[in-house]
Tab-separated table of C-alpha atoms in Angstrom:
chain	number	residue	atom	x	y	z
A	1	UNK	CA	-31.192	179.648	-117.017
A	2	UNK	CA	-34.500	180.120	-118.757
A	3	UNK	CA	-36.706	177.314	-119.876
A	4	UNK	CA	-36.048	177.931	-123.600
A	5	UNK	CA	-32.322	177.592	-122.905
A	6	UNK	CA	-32.885	174.196	-121.348
A	7	UNK	CA	-34.059	172.713	-124.660
A	8	UNK	CA	-30.882	173.935	-126.337
A	9	UNK	CA	-28.790	172.408	-123.535
A	10	UNK	CA	-30.708	169.143	-123.730
A	11	UNK	CA	-30.040	169.008	-127.471
A	12	UNK	CA	-26.352	169.547	-126.768
A	13	UNK	CA	-26.411	166.975	-123.946
A	14	UNK	CA	-24.619	169.429	-121.563
A	15	UNK	CA	-24.405	168.443	-117.889
A	16	UNK	CA	-23.853	170.657	-114.853
A	17	UNK	CA	-21.940	169.884	-111.655
A	18	UNK	CA	-24.035	167.870	-109.183
A	19	UNK	CA	-24.074	167.489	-105.395
A	20	UNK	CA	-23.919	164.185	-103.510
A	21	UNK	CA	-27.224	165.170	-101.806
A	22	UNK	CA	-30.357	163.430	-103.054
A	23	UNK	CA	-33.874	164.790	-102.725
A	24	UNK	CA	-36.836	162.394	-102.976
A	25	UNK	CA	-40.045	163.830	-104.339
A	26	UNK	CA	-43.418	162.370	-105.210
A	27	UNK	CA	-44.648	164.057	-108.390
A	28	UNK	CA	-48.232	164.456	-109.455
A	29	UNK	CA	-49.024	161.805	-112.081
A	30	UNK	CA	-49.499	164.322	-114.907
A	31	UNK	CA	-46.108	165.955	-114.166
A	32	UNK	CA	-44.340	162.586	-113.972
A	33	UNK	CA	-45.826	161.641	-117.344
A	34	UNK	CA	-44.544	164.874	-118.887
A	35	UNK	CA	-41.064	164.267	-117.395
A	36	UNK	CA	-40.950	160.844	-118.959
A	37	UNK	CA	-42.178	162.259	-122.280
A	38	UNK	CA	-39.400	164.826	-122.255
A	39	UNK	CA	-36.821	162.140	-121.456
A	40	UNK	CA	-38.027	160.194	-124.473
A	41	UNK	CA	-37.938	163.280	-126.683
A	42	UNK	CA	-34.339	164.054	-125.653
A	43	UNK	CA	-32.432	160.793	-125.665
A	44	UNK	CA	-29.543	160.739	-123.225
A	45	UNK	CA	-31.557	162.675	-120.660
A	46	UNK	CA	-32.841	160.621	-117.758
A	47	UNK	CA	-36.006	161.695	-115.952
A	48	UNK	CA	-33.770	162.751	-113.039
A	49	UNK	CA	-31.775	165.023	-115.407
A	50	UNK	CA	-34.957	166.621	-116.670
A	51	UNK	CA	-36.267	167.238	-113.149
A	52	UNK	CA	-32.893	168.707	-112.068
A	53	UNK	CA	-32.738	171.067	-115.054
A	54	UNK	CA	-36.375	172.196	-114.721
A	55	UNK	CA	-35.913	172.831	-111.016
A	56	UNK	CA	-32.818	174.914	-111.699
A	57	UNK	CA	-34.639	176.978	-114.331
A	58	UNK	CA	-37.624	177.459	-112.032
A	59	UNK	CA	-35.355	178.610	-109.185
A	60	UNK	CA	-33.657	181.118	-111.533
A	61	UNK	CA	-37.039	182.470	-112.579
A	62	UNK	CA	-38.234	182.608	-108.994
A	63	UNK	CA	-35.135	184.582	-107.929
A	64	UNK	CA	-35.724	186.980	-110.814
A	65	UNK	CA	-39.372	187.434	-109.797
A	66	UNK	CA	-38.631	188.352	-106.155
A	67	UNK	CA	-39.569	191.966	-105.499
A	68	UNK	CA	-36.955	194.664	-105.443
A	69	UNK	CA	-37.361	196.729	-102.299
A	70	UNK	CA	-35.239	199.912	-102.408
A	71	UNK	CA	-33.367	200.691	-99.230
A	72	UNK	CA	-32.072	204.050	-98.079
A	73	UNK	CA	-28.408	203.496	-99.005
A	74	UNK	CA	-27.223	204.538	-102.486
A	75	UNK	CA	-24.924	201.900	-103.878
A	76	UNK	CA	-24.342	203.241	-107.411
A	77	UNK	CA	-25.626	205.602	-110.102
A	78	UNK	CA	-27.182	204.665	-113.400
A	79	UNK	CA	-26.282	206.018	-116.848
A	80	UNK	CA	-28.279	209.177	-116.112
A	81	UNK	CA	-26.568	209.775	-112.742
A	82	UNK	CA	-29.733	208.744	-110.907
A	83	UNK	CA	-29.167	206.915	-107.625
A	84	UNK	CA	-29.469	203.129	-107.428
A	85	UNK	CA	-30.514	202.045	-103.977
A	86	UNK	CA	-29.522	198.786	-102.239
A	87	UNK	CA	-32.111	196.029	-102.449
A	88	UNK	CA	-33.558	195.328	-99.004
A	89	UNK	CA	-36.069	192.811	-100.352
A	90	UNK	CA	-35.786	189.019	-100.173
A	91	UNK	CA	-33.303	188.683	-103.087
A	92	UNK	CA	-30.089	189.542	-101.112
A	93	UNK	CA	-31.061	187.165	-98.359
A	94	UNK	CA	-31.778	184.346	-100.783
A	95	UNK	CA	-28.441	184.950	-102.519
A	96	UNK	CA	-26.496	185.021	-99.255
A	97	UNK	CA	-28.170	181.922	-97.889
A	98	UNK	CA	-27.679	180.081	-101.193
A	99	UNK	CA	-23.935	180.917	-101.101
A	100	UNK	CA	-23.787	179.610	-97.539
A	101	UNK	CA	-25.412	176.280	-98.457
A	102	UNK	CA	-23.379	176.013	-101.662
A	103	UNK	CA	-20.187	176.180	-99.599
A	104	UNK	CA	-21.524	173.676	-97.074
A	105	UNK	CA	-22.736	171.201	-99.767
A	106	UNK	CA	-19.495	171.647	-101.662
A	107	UNK	CA	-17.506	170.696	-98.504
A	108	UNK	CA	-19.641	167.556	-98.135
A	109	UNK	CA	-18.851	166.605	-101.748
A	110	UNK	CA	-15.149	167.228	-101.247
A	111	UNK	CA	-15.040	164.901	-98.258
A	112	UNK	CA	-16.357	161.947	-100.267
């Protein structure tokens, strides 16, 4: 999700599925002030909701910014019949590890 889409979601008061895991962070004062300002601007959104949504959007952007490193194996062809090579950069590893942890964290939630 992109940052601009967050504002639309906040206006709709949409909520995503959450884990039982908690992550404690100490924010820089200026960032904490902006989080509280956003929570006031969007009633119904707690500072924790704002942080969660911003982190999710930042992770999406980070994943999209990871470099594509073409491998040697052709996995498809584009519209012009040019080869598309597998990505051997960090993206496939991030995606695979994220799936692994999503399953593990989902199992923890199901147990409770």
